[in-house]
């Protein structure tokens, strides 16, 4: 699987993204990528570990107070730089997205993207099915006056059409940070918060030790079908989309997660012993 982190802050965020990705490096060693936002998206990604992909010259240009980080373990799509995440769409608004999971109806979604949304995927990464479904559904809204409720409505369409496992975090340019999970909550994602002199910092990540390293307090696990949106005023909106019975992946406890991670109130090390 993969490791994901998304942060929105009052201060520059790139160093915290990289620290968080390093804490999640066990979840993927094939590729790493970061996207931040100022007046445009700034992206750096490549094959290899975090410390192999990012040099000081890259860090200096990754400006922004909102950003995404991803470490990849290839399970779908070829091992190429173009399949590294984050992946961005320029319209509507500009959306950059990361995910941890696997889309299981890829052939169906590729047909839907082309026949209904008129989008031709540029990679073999299944994230594109989620990204372009969301973007196409947002495009049906009143973009000038879009609300968090309409954003959540678009997420519900994603959840109804895209099958499989996914925990996703996305930047919607000049709107905010969006996080959501599949209806069964197959993959882990936690929400964190840290208080600073300039105001709160919010984030979403695959595992709790990522936030411990950054000085965050874990707020909650993001459950099946849950959706969060944090706008630029740091107002947090929450709702439930399509929710089904939880079928959490047991391999998170057996293999993927760090022993010091807590998932659904259970310490992985203890569950591993059991």
PDB file of N, CA and C in Angstrom, residues 110-212:
ATOM      1  N   UNK A 110     -12.566   3.382 -16.218  1.00  0.00           N
ATOM      2  CA  UNK A 110     -11.921   3.952 -17.404  1.00  0.00           C
ATOM      3  C   UNK A 110     -12.969   4.246 -18.483  1.00  0.00           C
ATOM      4  N   UNK A 111     -13.924   3.348 -18.629  1.00  0.00           N
ATOM      5  CA  UNK A 111     -14.999   3.544 -19.614  1.00  0.00           C
ATOM      6  C   UNK A 111     -15.902   4.706 -19.216  1.00  0.00           C
ATOM      7  N   UNK A 112     -16.235   4.790 -17.921  1.00  0.00           N
ATOM      8  CA  UNK A 112     -17.059   5.895 -17.439  1.00  0.00           C
ATOM      9  C   UNK A 112     -16.356   7.229 -17.652  1.00  0.00           C
ATOM     10  N   UNK A 113     -15.070   7.277 -17.337  1.00  0.00           N
ATOM     11  CA  UNK A 113     -14.326   8.525 -17.516  1.00  0.00           C
ATOM     12  C   UNK A 113     -14.374   8.995 -18.958  1.00  0.00           C
ATOM     13  N   UNK A 114     -14.217   8.059 -19.878  1.00  0.00           N
ATOM     14  CA  UNK A 114     -14.158   8.453 -21.292  1.00  0.00           C
ATOM     15  C   UNK A 114     -15.550   8.716 -21.880  1.00  0.00           C
ATOM     16  N   UNK A 115     -16.495   7.810 -21.604  1.00  0.00           N
ATOM     17  CA  UNK A 115     -17.819   7.905 -22.232  1.00  0.00           C
ATOM     18  C   UNK A 115     -18.699   8.981 -21.607  1.00  0.00           C
ATOM     19  N   UNK A 116     -18.614   9.156 -20.282  1.00  0.00           N
ATOM     20  CA  UNK A 116     -19.518  10.091 -19.608  1.00  0.00           C
ATOM     21  C   UNK A 116     -18.849  11.420 -19.266  1.00  0.00           C
ATOM     22  N   UNK A 117     -17.592  11.364 -18.818  1.00  0.00           N
ATOM     23  CA  UNK A 117     -16.906  12.585 -18.403  1.00  0.00           C
ATOM     24  C   UNK A 117     -15.939  13.104 -19.466  1.00  0.00           C
ATOM     25  N   UNK A 118     -15.709  12.295 -20.517  1.00  0.00           N
ATOM     26  CA  UNK A 118     -14.859  12.693 -21.646  1.00  0.00           C
ATOM     27  C   UNK A 118     -13.436  13.014 -21.200  1.00  0.00           C
ATOM     28  N   UNK A 119     -12.914  12.137 -20.353  1.00  0.00           N
ATOM     29  CA  UNK A 119     -11.554  12.272 -19.823  1.00  0.00           C
ATOM     30  C   UNK A 119     -10.747  11.053 -20.226  1.00  0.00           C
ATOM     31  N   UNK A 120      -9.547  11.274 -20.730  1.00  0.00           N
ATOM     32  CA  UNK A 120      -8.635  10.186 -21.064  1.00  0.00           C
ATOM     33  C   UNK A 120      -7.518  10.163 -20.024  1.00  0.00           C
ATOM     34  N   UNK A 121      -7.456   9.127 -19.182  1.00  0.00           N
ATOM     35  CA  UNK A 121      -6.401   9.068 -18.166  1.00  0.00           C
ATOM     36  C   UNK A 121      -5.009   9.119 -18.787  1.00  0.00           C
ATOM     37  N   UNK A 122      -4.103   9.811 -18.115  1.00  0.00           N
ATOM     38  CA  UNK A 122      -2.752   9.985 -18.635  1.00  0.00           C
ATOM     39  C   UNK A 122      -1.772   8.984 -18.059  1.00  0.00           C
ATOM     40  N   UNK A 123      -2.179   8.242 -17.007  1.00  0.00           N
ATOM     41  CA  UNK A 123      -1.290   7.290 -16.357  1.00  0.00           C
ATOM     42  C   UNK A 123      -2.020   5.961 -16.188  1.00  0.00           C
ATOM     43  N   UNK A 124      -1.341   5.001 -15.571  1.00  0.00           N
ATOM     44  CA  UNK A 124      -1.993   3.741 -15.214  1.00  0.00           C
ATOM     45  C   UNK A 124      -2.213   3.676 -13.702  1.00  0.00           C
ATOM     46  N   UNK A 125      -2.137   4.814 -13.034  1.00  0.00           N
ATOM     47  CA  UNK A 125      -2.385   4.883 -11.598  1.00  0.00           C
ATOM     48  C   UNK A 125      -3.886   5.013 -11.360  1.00  0.00           C
ATOM     49  N   UNK A 126      -4.436   4.136 -10.516  1.00  0.00           N
ATOM     50  CA  UNK A 126      -5.881   4.128 -10.305  1.00  0.00           C
ATOM     51  C   UNK A 126      -6.385   5.365  -9.574  1.00  0.00           C
ATOM     52  N   UNK A 127      -5.491   6.193  -9.032  1.00  0.00           N
ATOM     53  CA  UNK A 127      -5.920   7.451  -8.426  1.00  0.00           C
ATOM     54  C   UNK A 127      -6.672   8.319  -9.416  1.00  0.00           C
ATOM     55  N   UNK A 128      -6.335   8.240 -10.688  1.00  0.00           N
ATOM     56  CA  UNK A 128      -6.993   9.088 -11.682  1.00  0.00           C
ATOM     57  C   UNK A 128      -8.495   8.852 -11.756  1.00  0.00           C
ATOM     58  N   UNK A 129      -8.925   7.618 -11.487  1.00  0.00           N
ATOM     59  CA  UNK A 129     -10.360   7.332 -11.523  1.00  0.00           C
ATOM     60  C   UNK A 129     -11.089   8.103 -10.428  1.00  0.00           C
ATOM     61  N   UNK A 130     -10.454   8.221  -9.279  1.00  0.00           N
ATOM     62  CA  UNK A 130     -11.047   8.970  -8.171  1.00  0.00           C
ATOM     63  C   UNK A 130     -10.975  10.469  -8.448  1.00  0.00           C
ATOM     64  N   UNK A 131      -9.794  10.926  -8.840  1.00  0.00           N
ATOM     65  CA  UNK A 131      -9.562  12.349  -9.074  1.00  0.00           C
ATOM     66  C   UNK A 131     -10.505  12.916 -10.135  1.00  0.00           C
ATOM     67  N   UNK A 132     -10.590  12.259 -11.284  1.00  0.00           N
ATOM     68  CA  UNK A 132     -11.377  12.825 -12.387  1.00  0.00           C
ATOM     69  C   UNK A 132     -12.871  12.628 -12.205  1.00  0.00           C
ATOM     70  N   UNK A 133     -13.270  11.618 -11.444  1.00  0.00           N
ATOM     71  CA  UNK A 133     -14.689  11.509 -11.102  1.00  0.00           C
ATOM     72  C   UNK A 133     -15.090  12.665 -10.206  1.00  0.00           C
ATOM     73  N   UNK A 134     -14.258  12.950  -9.196  1.00  0.00           N
ATOM     74  CA  UNK A 134     -14.538  14.083  -8.311  1.00  0.00           C
ATOM     75  C   UNK A 134     -14.555  15.392  -9.093  1.00  0.00           C
ATOM     76  N   UNK A 135     -13.540  15.608  -9.918  1.00  0.00           N
ATOM     77  CA  UNK A 135     -13.448  16.856 -10.684  1.00  0.00           C
ATOM     78  C   UNK A 135     -14.655  17.029 -11.608  1.00  0.00           C
ATOM     79  N   UNK A 136     -15.066  15.954 -12.257  1.00  0.00           N
ATOM     80  CA  UNK A 136     -16.191  16.032 -13.193  1.00  0.00           C
ATOM     81  C   UNK A 136     -17.499  16.305 -12.475  1.00  0.00           C
ATOM     82  N   UNK A 137     -17.671  15.735 -11.292  1.00  0.00           N
ATOM     83  CA  UNK A 137     -18.889  15.984 -10.526  1.00  0.00           C
ATOM     84  C   UNK A 137     -18.897  17.403  -9.954  1.00  0.00           C
ATOM     85  N   UNK A 138     -17.754  17.906  -9.522  1.00  0.00           N
ATOM     86  CA  UNK A 138     -17.680  19.292  -9.055  1.00  0.00           C
ATOM     87  C   UNK A 138     -18.027  20.263 -10.181  1.00  0.00           C
ATOM     88  N   UNK A 139     -17.640  19.899 -11.388  1.00  0.00           N
ATOM     89  CA  UNK A 139     -17.879  20.765 -12.545  1.00  0.00           C
ATOM     90  C   UNK A 139     -19.365  20.960 -12.838  1.00  0.00           C
ATOM     91  N   UNK A 140     -20.209  20.085 -12.291  1.00  0.00           N
ATOM     92  CA  UNK A 140     -21.657  20.207 -12.480  1.00  0.00           C
ATOM     93  C   UNK A 140     -22.274  21.224 -11.508  1.00  0.00           C
ATOM     94  N   UNK A 141     -21.494  21.661 -10.522  1.00  0.00           N
ATOM     95  CA  UNK A 141     -22.002  22.577  -9.511  1.00  0.00           C
ATOM     96  C   UNK A 141     -21.862  24.029  -9.956  1.00  0.00           C
ATOM     97  N   UNK A 142     -22.444  24.918  -9.147  1.00  0.00           N
ATOM     98  CA  UNK A 142     -22.251  26.355  -9.346  1.00  0.00           C
ATOM     99  C   UNK A 142     -20.874  26.709  -8.789  1.00  0.00           C
ATOM    100  N   UNK A 143     -19.877  26.670  -9.638  1.00  0.00           N
ATOM    101  CA  UNK A 143     -18.493  26.783  -9.181  1.00  0.00           C
ATOM    102  C   UNK A 143     -18.201  28.108  -8.494  1.00  0.00           C
ATOM    103  N   UNK A 144     -18.852  29.161  -8.928  1.00  0.00           N
ATOM    104  CA  UNK A 144     -18.586  30.472  -8.340  1.00  0.00           C
ATOM    105  C   UNK A 144     -19.050  30.536  -6.895  1.00  0.00           C
ATOM    106  N   UNK A 145     -20.085  29.774  -6.568  1.00  0.00           N
ATOM    107  CA  UNK A 145     -20.672  29.837  -5.227  1.00  0.00           C
ATOM    108  C   UNK A 145     -20.678  28.472  -4.541  1.00  0.00           C
ATOM    109  N   UNK A 146     -19.716  27.631  -4.867  1.00  0.00           N
ATOM    110  CA  UNK A 146     -19.724  26.269  -4.353  1.00  0.00           C
ATOM    111  C   UNK A 146     -19.580  26.249  -2.834  1.00  0.00           C
ATOM    112  N   UNK A 147     -20.274  25.303  -2.202  1.00  0.00           N
ATOM    113  CA  UNK A 147     -20.246  25.153  -0.745  1.00  0.00           C
ATOM    114  C   UNK A 147     -19.648  23.796  -0.387  1.00  0.00           C
ATOM    115  N   UNK A 148     -19.342  23.632   0.897  1.00  0.00           N
ATOM    116  CA  UNK A 148     -18.810  22.341   1.334  1.00  0.00           C
ATOM    117  C   UNK A 148     -19.835  21.235   1.126  1.00  0.00           C
ATOM    118  N   UNK A 149     -21.123  21.576   1.219  1.00  0.00           N
ATOM    119  CA  UNK A 149     -22.155  20.557   1.011  1.00  0.00           C
ATOM    120  C   UNK A 149     -22.109  20.026  -0.412  1.00  0.00           C
ATOM    121  N   UNK A 150     -21.867  20.904  -1.372  1.00  0.00           N
ATOM    122  CA  UNK A 150     -21.778  20.467  -2.766  1.00  0.00           C
ATOM    123  C   UNK A 150     -20.507  19.664  -3.013  1.00  0.00           C
ATOM    124  N   UNK A 151     -19.436  20.017  -2.326  1.00  0.00           N
ATOM    125  CA  UNK A 151     -18.207  19.224  -2.417  1.00  0.00           C
ATOM    126  C   UNK A 151     -18.471  17.822  -1.886  1.00  0.00           C
ATOM    127  N   UNK A 152     -19.162  17.719  -0.760  1.00  0.00           N
ATOM    128  CA  UNK A 152     -19.486  16.416  -0.186  1.00  0.00           C
ATOM    129  C   UNK A 152     -20.416  15.624  -1.113  1.00  0.00           C
ATOM    130  N   UNK A 153     -21.321  16.308  -1.796  1.00  0.00           N
ATOM    131  CA  UNK A 153     -22.194  15.619  -2.753  1.00  0.00           C
ATOM    132  C   UNK A 153     -21.374  14.980  -3.868  1.00  0.00           C
ATOM    133  N   UNK A 154     -20.347  15.678  -4.322  1.00  0.00           N
ATOM    134  CA  UNK A 154     -19.473  15.126  -5.363  1.00  0.00           C
ATOM    135  C   UNK A 154     -18.696  13.921  -4.837  1.00  0.00           C
ATOM    136  N   UNK A 155     -18.261  13.981  -3.583  1.00  0.00           N
ATOM    137  CA  UNK A 155     -17.559  12.840  -2.984  1.00  0.00           C
ATOM    138  C   UNK A 155     -18.469  11.625  -2.928  1.00  0.00           C
ATOM    139  N   UNK A 156     -19.735  11.831  -2.610  1.00  0.00           N
ATOM    140  CA  UNK A 156     -20.682  10.709  -2.536  1.00  0.00           C
ATOM    141  C   UNK A 156     -20.815  10.006  -3.883  1.00  0.00           C
ATOM    142  N   UNK A 157     -20.749  10.762  -4.960  1.00  0.00           N
ATOM    143  CA  UNK A 157     -20.793  10.133  -6.289  1.00  0.00           C
ATOM    144  C   UNK A 157     -19.547   9.284  -6.501  1.00  0.00           C
ATOM    145  N   UNK A 158     -18.385   9.800  -6.070  1.00  0.00           N
ATOM    146  CA  UNK A 158     -17.152   9.008  -6.135  1.00  0.00           C
ATOM    147  C   UNK A 158     -17.340   7.704  -5.372  1.00  0.00           C
ATOM    148  N   UNK A 159     -17.854   7.796  -4.161  1.00  0.00           N
ATOM    149  CA  UNK A 159     -18.031   6.606  -3.331  1.00  0.00           C
ATOM    150  C   UNK A 159     -19.020   5.620  -3.936  1.00  0.00           C
ATOM    151  N   UNK A 160     -19.987   6.107  -4.675  1.00  0.00           N
ATOM    152  CA  UNK A 160     -20.981   5.227  -5.283  1.00  0.00           C
ATOM    153  C   UNK A 160     -20.461   4.544  -6.541  1.00  0.00           C
ATOM    154  N   UNK A 161     -19.503   5.162  -7.206  1.00  0.00           N
ATOM    155  CA  UNK A 161     -19.040   4.638  -8.492  1.00  0.00           C
ATOM    156  C   UNK A 161     -17.701   3.909  -8.402  1.00  0.00           C
ATOM    157  N   UNK A 162     -16.796   4.423  -7.595  1.00  0.00           N
ATOM    158  CA  UNK A 162     -15.453   3.847  -7.515  1.00  0.00           C
ATOM    159  C   UNK A 162     -15.446   2.764  -6.440  1.00  0.00           C
ATOM    160  N   UNK A 163     -15.169   1.546  -6.851  1.00  0.00           N
ATOM    161  CA  UNK A 163     -15.163   0.413  -5.932  1.00  0.00           C
ATOM    162  C   UNK A 163     -13.731   0.094  -5.500  1.00  0.00           C
ATOM    163  N   UNK A 164     -13.609  -0.495  -4.310  1.00  0.00           N
ATOM    164  CA  UNK A 164     -12.299  -0.877  -3.808  1.00  0.00           C
ATOM    165  C   UNK A 164     -11.975  -0.174  -2.509  1.00  0.00           C
ATOM    166  N   UNK A 165     -10.686  -0.041  -2.246  1.00  0.00           N
ATOM    167  CA  UNK A 165     -10.230   0.576  -1.005  1.00  0.00           C
ATOM    168  C   UNK A 165      -9.537   1.890  -1.320  1.00  0.00           C
ATOM    169  N   UNK A 166      -9.852   2.934  -0.547  1.00  0.00           N
ATOM    170  CA  UNK A 166      -9.148   4.197  -0.739  1.00  0.00           C
ATOM    171  C   UNK A 166      -9.361   5.142   0.436  1.00  0.00           C
ATOM    172  N   UNK A 167      -8.266   5.673   0.907  1.00  0.00           N
ATOM    173  CA  UNK A 167      -8.257   6.841   1.780  1.00  0.00           C
ATOM    174  C   UNK A 167      -7.604   7.955   0.979  1.00  0.00           C
ATOM    175  N   UNK A 168      -8.308   9.071   0.833  1.00  0.00           N
ATOM    176  CA  UNK A 168      -7.863  10.136  -0.072  1.00  0.00           C
ATOM    177  C   UNK A 168      -7.759  11.474   0.644  1.00  0.00           C
ATOM    178  N   UNK A 169      -6.770  12.260   0.238  1.00  0.00           N
ATOM    179  CA  UNK A 169      -6.660  13.653   0.664  1.00  0.00           C
ATOM    180  C   UNK A 169      -6.429  14.488  -0.590  1.00  0.00           C
ATOM    181  N   UNK A 170      -7.121  15.626  -0.674  1.00  0.00           N
ATOM    182  CA  UNK A 170      -7.009  16.467  -1.861  1.00  0.00           C
ATOM    183  C   UNK A 170      -6.958  17.936  -1.478  1.00  0.00           C
ATOM    184  N   UNK A 171      -6.184  18.689  -2.244  1.00  0.00           N
ATOM    185  CA  UNK A 171      -6.229  20.147  -2.185  1.00  0.00           C
ATOM    186  C   UNK A 171      -7.191  20.611  -3.274  1.00  0.00           C
ATOM    187  N   UNK A 172      -8.177  21.396  -2.892  1.00  0.00           N
ATOM    188  CA  UNK A 172      -8.994  22.104  -3.876  1.00  0.00           C
ATOM    189  C   UNK A 172      -8.527  23.553  -3.818  1.00  0.00           C
ATOM    190  N   UNK A 173      -7.876  23.998  -4.874  1.00  0.00           N
ATOM    191  CA  UNK A 173      -7.153  25.264  -4.861  1.00  0.00           C
ATOM    192  C   UNK A 173      -8.041  26.423  -4.421  1.00  0.00           C
ATOM    193  N   UNK A 174      -7.532  27.177  -3.466  1.00  0.00           N
ATOM    194  CA  UNK A 174      -8.191  28.369  -2.929  1.00  0.00           C
ATOM    195  C   UNK A 174      -9.528  28.081  -2.250  1.00  0.00           C
ATOM    196  N   UNK A 175      -9.784  26.796  -1.979  1.00  0.00           N
ATOM    197  CA  UNK A 175     -10.984  26.395  -1.254  1.00  0.00           C
ATOM    198  C   UNK A 175     -10.625  25.712   0.058  1.00  0.00           C
ATOM    199  N   UNK A 176      -9.758  24.678  -0.001  1.00  0.00           N
ATOM    200  CA  UNK A 176      -9.383  24.014   1.233  1.00  0.00           C
ATOM    201  C   UNK A 176      -8.853  22.615   1.031  1.00  0.00           C
ATOM    202  N   UNK A 177      -8.811  21.866   2.140  1.00  0.00           N
ATOM    203  CA  UNK A 177      -8.268  20.509   2.179  1.00  0.00           C
ATOM    204  C   UNK A 177      -9.421  19.528   2.393  1.00  0.00           C
ATOM    205  N   UNK A 178      -9.501  18.525   1.527  1.00  0.00           N
ATOM    206  CA  UNK A 178     -10.578  17.539   1.545  1.00  0.00           C
ATOM    207  C   UNK A 178     -10.012  16.166   1.846  1.00  0.00           C
ATOM    208  N   UNK A 179     -10.690  15.410   2.719  1.00  0.00           N
ATOM    209  CA  UNK A 179     -10.281  14.042   3.025  1.00  0.00           C
ATOM    210  C   UNK A 179     -11.519  13.156   3.069  1.00  0.00           C
ATOM    211  N   UNK A 180     -11.395  11.937   2.541  1.00  0.00           N
ATOM    212  CA  UNK A 180     -12.532  11.006   2.574  1.00  0.00           C
ATOM    213  C   UNK A 180     -12.034   9.578   2.395  1.00  0.00           C
ATOM    214  N   UNK A 181     -12.890   8.621   2.755  1.00  0.00           N
ATOM    215  CA  UNK A 181     -12.557   7.205   2.675  1.00  0.00           C
ATOM    216  C   UNK A 181     -13.621   6.453   1.882  1.00  0.00           C
ATOM    217  N   UNK A 182     -13.291   5.215   1.527  1.00  0.00           N
ATOM    218  CA  UNK A 182     -14.268   4.368   0.835  1.00  0.00           C
ATOM    219  C   UNK A 182     -15.363   3.944   1.818  1.00  0.00           C
ATOM    220  N   UNK A 183     -16.506   3.479   1.317  1.00  0.00           N
ATOM    221  CA  UNK A 183     -17.652   3.159   2.185  1.00  0.00           C
ATOM    222  C   UNK A 183     -17.387   2.083   3.227  1.00  0.00           C
ATOM    223  N   UNK A 184     -16.398   1.226   3.011  1.00  0.00           N
ATOM    224  CA  UNK A 184     -16.102   0.164   3.969  1.00  0.00           C
ATOM    225  C   UNK A 184     -14.941   0.492   4.905  1.00  0.00           C
ATOM    226  N   UNK A 185     -14.289   1.615   4.680  1.00  0.00           N
ATOM    227  CA  UNK A 185     -13.182   2.014   5.546  1.00  0.00           C
ATOM    228  C   UNK A 185     -12.048   1.012   5.556  1.00  0.00           C
ATOM    229  N   UNK A 186     -11.675   0.529   4.378  1.00  0.00           N
ATOM    230  CA  UNK A 186     -10.688  -0.540   4.285  1.00  0.00           C
ATOM    231  C   UNK A 186      -9.280  -0.097   4.639  1.00  0.00           C
ATOM    232  N   UNK A 187      -8.958   1.150   4.400  1.00  0.00           N
ATOM    233  CA  UNK A 187      -7.600   1.640   4.627  1.00  0.00           C
ATOM    234  C   UNK A 187      -7.582   2.698   5.727  1.00  0.00           C
ATOM    235  N   UNK A 188      -6.508   2.761   6.514  1.00  0.00           N
ATOM    236  CA  UNK A 188      -6.480   3.674   7.663  1.00  0.00           C
ATOM    237  C   UNK A 188      -6.242   5.123   7.264  1.00  0.00           C
ATOM    238  N   UNK A 189      -6.841   6.017   8.043  1.00  0.00           N
ATOM    239  CA  UNK A 189      -6.522   7.441   7.950  1.00  0.00           C
ATOM    240  C   UNK A 189      -6.914   8.101   9.265  1.00  0.00           C
ATOM    241  N   UNK A 190      -6.033   8.934   9.782  1.00  0.00           N
ATOM    242  CA  UNK A 190      -6.288   9.636  11.036  1.00  0.00           C
ATOM    243  C   UNK A 190      -6.243  11.139  10.789  1.00  0.00           C
ATOM    244  N   UNK A 191      -6.993  11.844  11.613  1.00  0.00           N
ATOM    245  CA  UNK A 191      -6.995  13.306  11.572  1.00  0.00           C
ATOM    246  C   UNK A 191      -6.204  13.820  12.760  1.00  0.00           C
ATOM    247  N   UNK A 192      -5.379  14.837  12.534  1.00  0.00           N
ATOM    248  CA  UNK A 192      -4.574  15.412  13.600  1.00  0.00           C
ATOM    249  C   UNK A 192      -4.687  16.923  13.645  1.00  0.00           C
ATOM    250  N   UNK A 193      -4.290  17.485  14.800  1.00  0.00           N
ATOM    251  CA  UNK A 193      -4.344  18.937  14.998  1.00  0.00           C
ATOM    252  C   UNK A 193      -3.201  19.353  15.916  1.00  0.00           C
ATOM    253  N   UNK A 194      -2.622  20.519  15.617  1.00  0.00           N
ATOM    254  CA  UNK A 194      -1.606  21.106  16.482  1.00  0.00           C
ATOM    255  C   UNK A 194      -1.879  22.595  16.643  1.00  0.00           C
ATOM    256  N   UNK A 195      -1.784  23.073  17.867  1.00  0.00           N
ATOM    257  CA  UNK A 195      -1.970  24.502  18.120  1.00  0.00           C
ATOM    258  C   UNK A 195      -0.624  25.220  18.011  1.00  0.00           C
ATOM    259  N   UNK A 196      -0.612  26.355  17.322  1.00  0.00           N
ATOM    260  CA  UNK A 196       0.592  27.173  17.198  1.00  0.00           C
ATOM    261  C   UNK A 196       0.252  28.616  17.539  1.00  0.00           C
ATOM    262  N   UNK A 197       1.280  29.458  17.619  1.00  0.00           N
ATOM    263  CA  UNK A 197       1.058  30.873  17.930  1.00  0.00           C
ATOM    264  C   UNK A 197       0.257  31.572  16.841  1.00  0.00           C
ATOM    265  N   UNK A 198       0.371  31.078  15.613  1.00  0.00           N
ATOM    266  CA  UNK A 198      -0.331  31.703  14.496  1.00  0.00           C
ATOM    267  C   UNK A 198      -1.699  31.090  14.237  1.00  0.00           C
ATOM    268  N   UNK A 199      -2.009  30.011  14.936  1.00  0.00           N
ATOM    269  CA  UNK A 199      -3.302  29.368  14.734  1.00  0.00           C
ATOM    270  C   UNK A 199      -3.159  27.867  14.592  1.00  0.00           C
ATOM    271  N   UNK A 200      -4.259  27.158  14.412  1.00  0.00           N
ATOM    272  CA  UNK A 200      -4.205  25.697  14.341  1.00  0.00           C
ATOM    273  C   UNK A 200      -3.626  25.194  13.023  1.00  0.00           C
ATOM    274  N   UNK A 201      -3.046  24.011  13.089  1.00  0.00           N
ATOM    275  CA  UNK A 201      -2.624  23.269  11.901  1.00  0.00           C
ATOM    276  C   UNK A 201      -3.424  21.976  11.896  1.00  0.00           C
ATOM    277  N   UNK A 202      -4.033  21.649  10.774  1.00  0.00           N
ATOM    278  CA  UNK A 202      -4.804  20.420  10.646  1.00  0.00           C
ATOM    279  C   UNK A 202      -4.133  19.495   9.642  1.00  0.00           C
ATOM    280  N   UNK A 203      -4.326  18.210   9.845  1.00  0.00           N
ATOM    281  CA  UNK A 203      -3.751  17.262   8.902  1.00  0.00           C
ATOM    282  C   UNK A 203      -4.454  15.926   8.902  1.00  0.00           C
ATOM    283  N   UNK A 204      -4.172  15.169   7.850  1.00  0.00           N
ATOM    284  CA  UNK A 204      -4.653  13.792   7.713  1.00  0.00           C
ATOM    285  C   UNK A 204      -3.464  12.938   7.302  1.00  0.00           C
ATOM    286  N   UNK A 205      -3.376  11.742   7.862  1.00  0.00           N
ATOM    287  CA  UNK A 205      -2.248  10.869   7.556  1.00  0.00           C
ATOM    288  C   UNK A 205      -2.672   9.415   7.698  1.00  0.00           C
ATOM    289  N   UNK A 206      -1.832   8.528   7.155  1.00  0.00           N
ATOM    290  CA  UNK A 206      -2.146   7.102   7.193  1.00  0.00           C
ATOM    291  C   UNK A 206      -2.058   6.526   8.600  1.00  0.00           C
ATOM    292  N   UNK A 207      -1.100   7.035   9.408  1.00  0.00           N
ATOM    293  CA  UNK A 207      -0.871   6.434  10.720  1.00  0.00           C
ATOM    294  C   UNK A 207      -0.560   7.490  11.768  1.00  0.00           C
ATOM    295  N   UNK A 208      -0.904   7.176  13.013  1.00  0.00           N
ATOM    296  CA  UNK A 208      -0.757   8.118  14.126  1.00  0.00           C
ATOM    297  C   UNK A 208       0.684   8.501  14.457  1.00  0.00           C
ATOM    298  N   UNK A 209       1.707   7.616  14.349  1.00  0.00           N
ATOM    299  CA  UNK A 209       3.076   8.049  14.666  1.00  0.00           C
ATOM    300  C   UNK A 209       3.578   9.190  13.795  1.00  0.00           C
ATOM    301  N   UNK A 210       3.027   9.326  12.624  1.00  0.00           N
ATOM    302  CA  UNK A 210       3.364  10.460  11.758  1.00  0.00           C
ATOM    303  C   UNK A 210       3.059  11.767  12.480  1.00  0.00           C
ATOM    304  N   UNK A 211       1.914  11.836  13.147  1.00  0.00           N
ATOM    305  CA  UNK A 211       1.537  13.046  13.865  1.00  0.00           C
ATOM    306  C   UNK A 211       2.308  13.194  15.171  1.00  0.00           C
ATOM    307  N   UNK A 212       2.615  12.088  15.816  1.00  0.00           N
ATOM    308  CA  UNK A 212       3.405  12.151  17.047  1.00  0.00           C
ATOM    309  C   UNK A 212       4.753  12.801  16.781  1.00  0.00           C
TER     310      UNK A 212
END
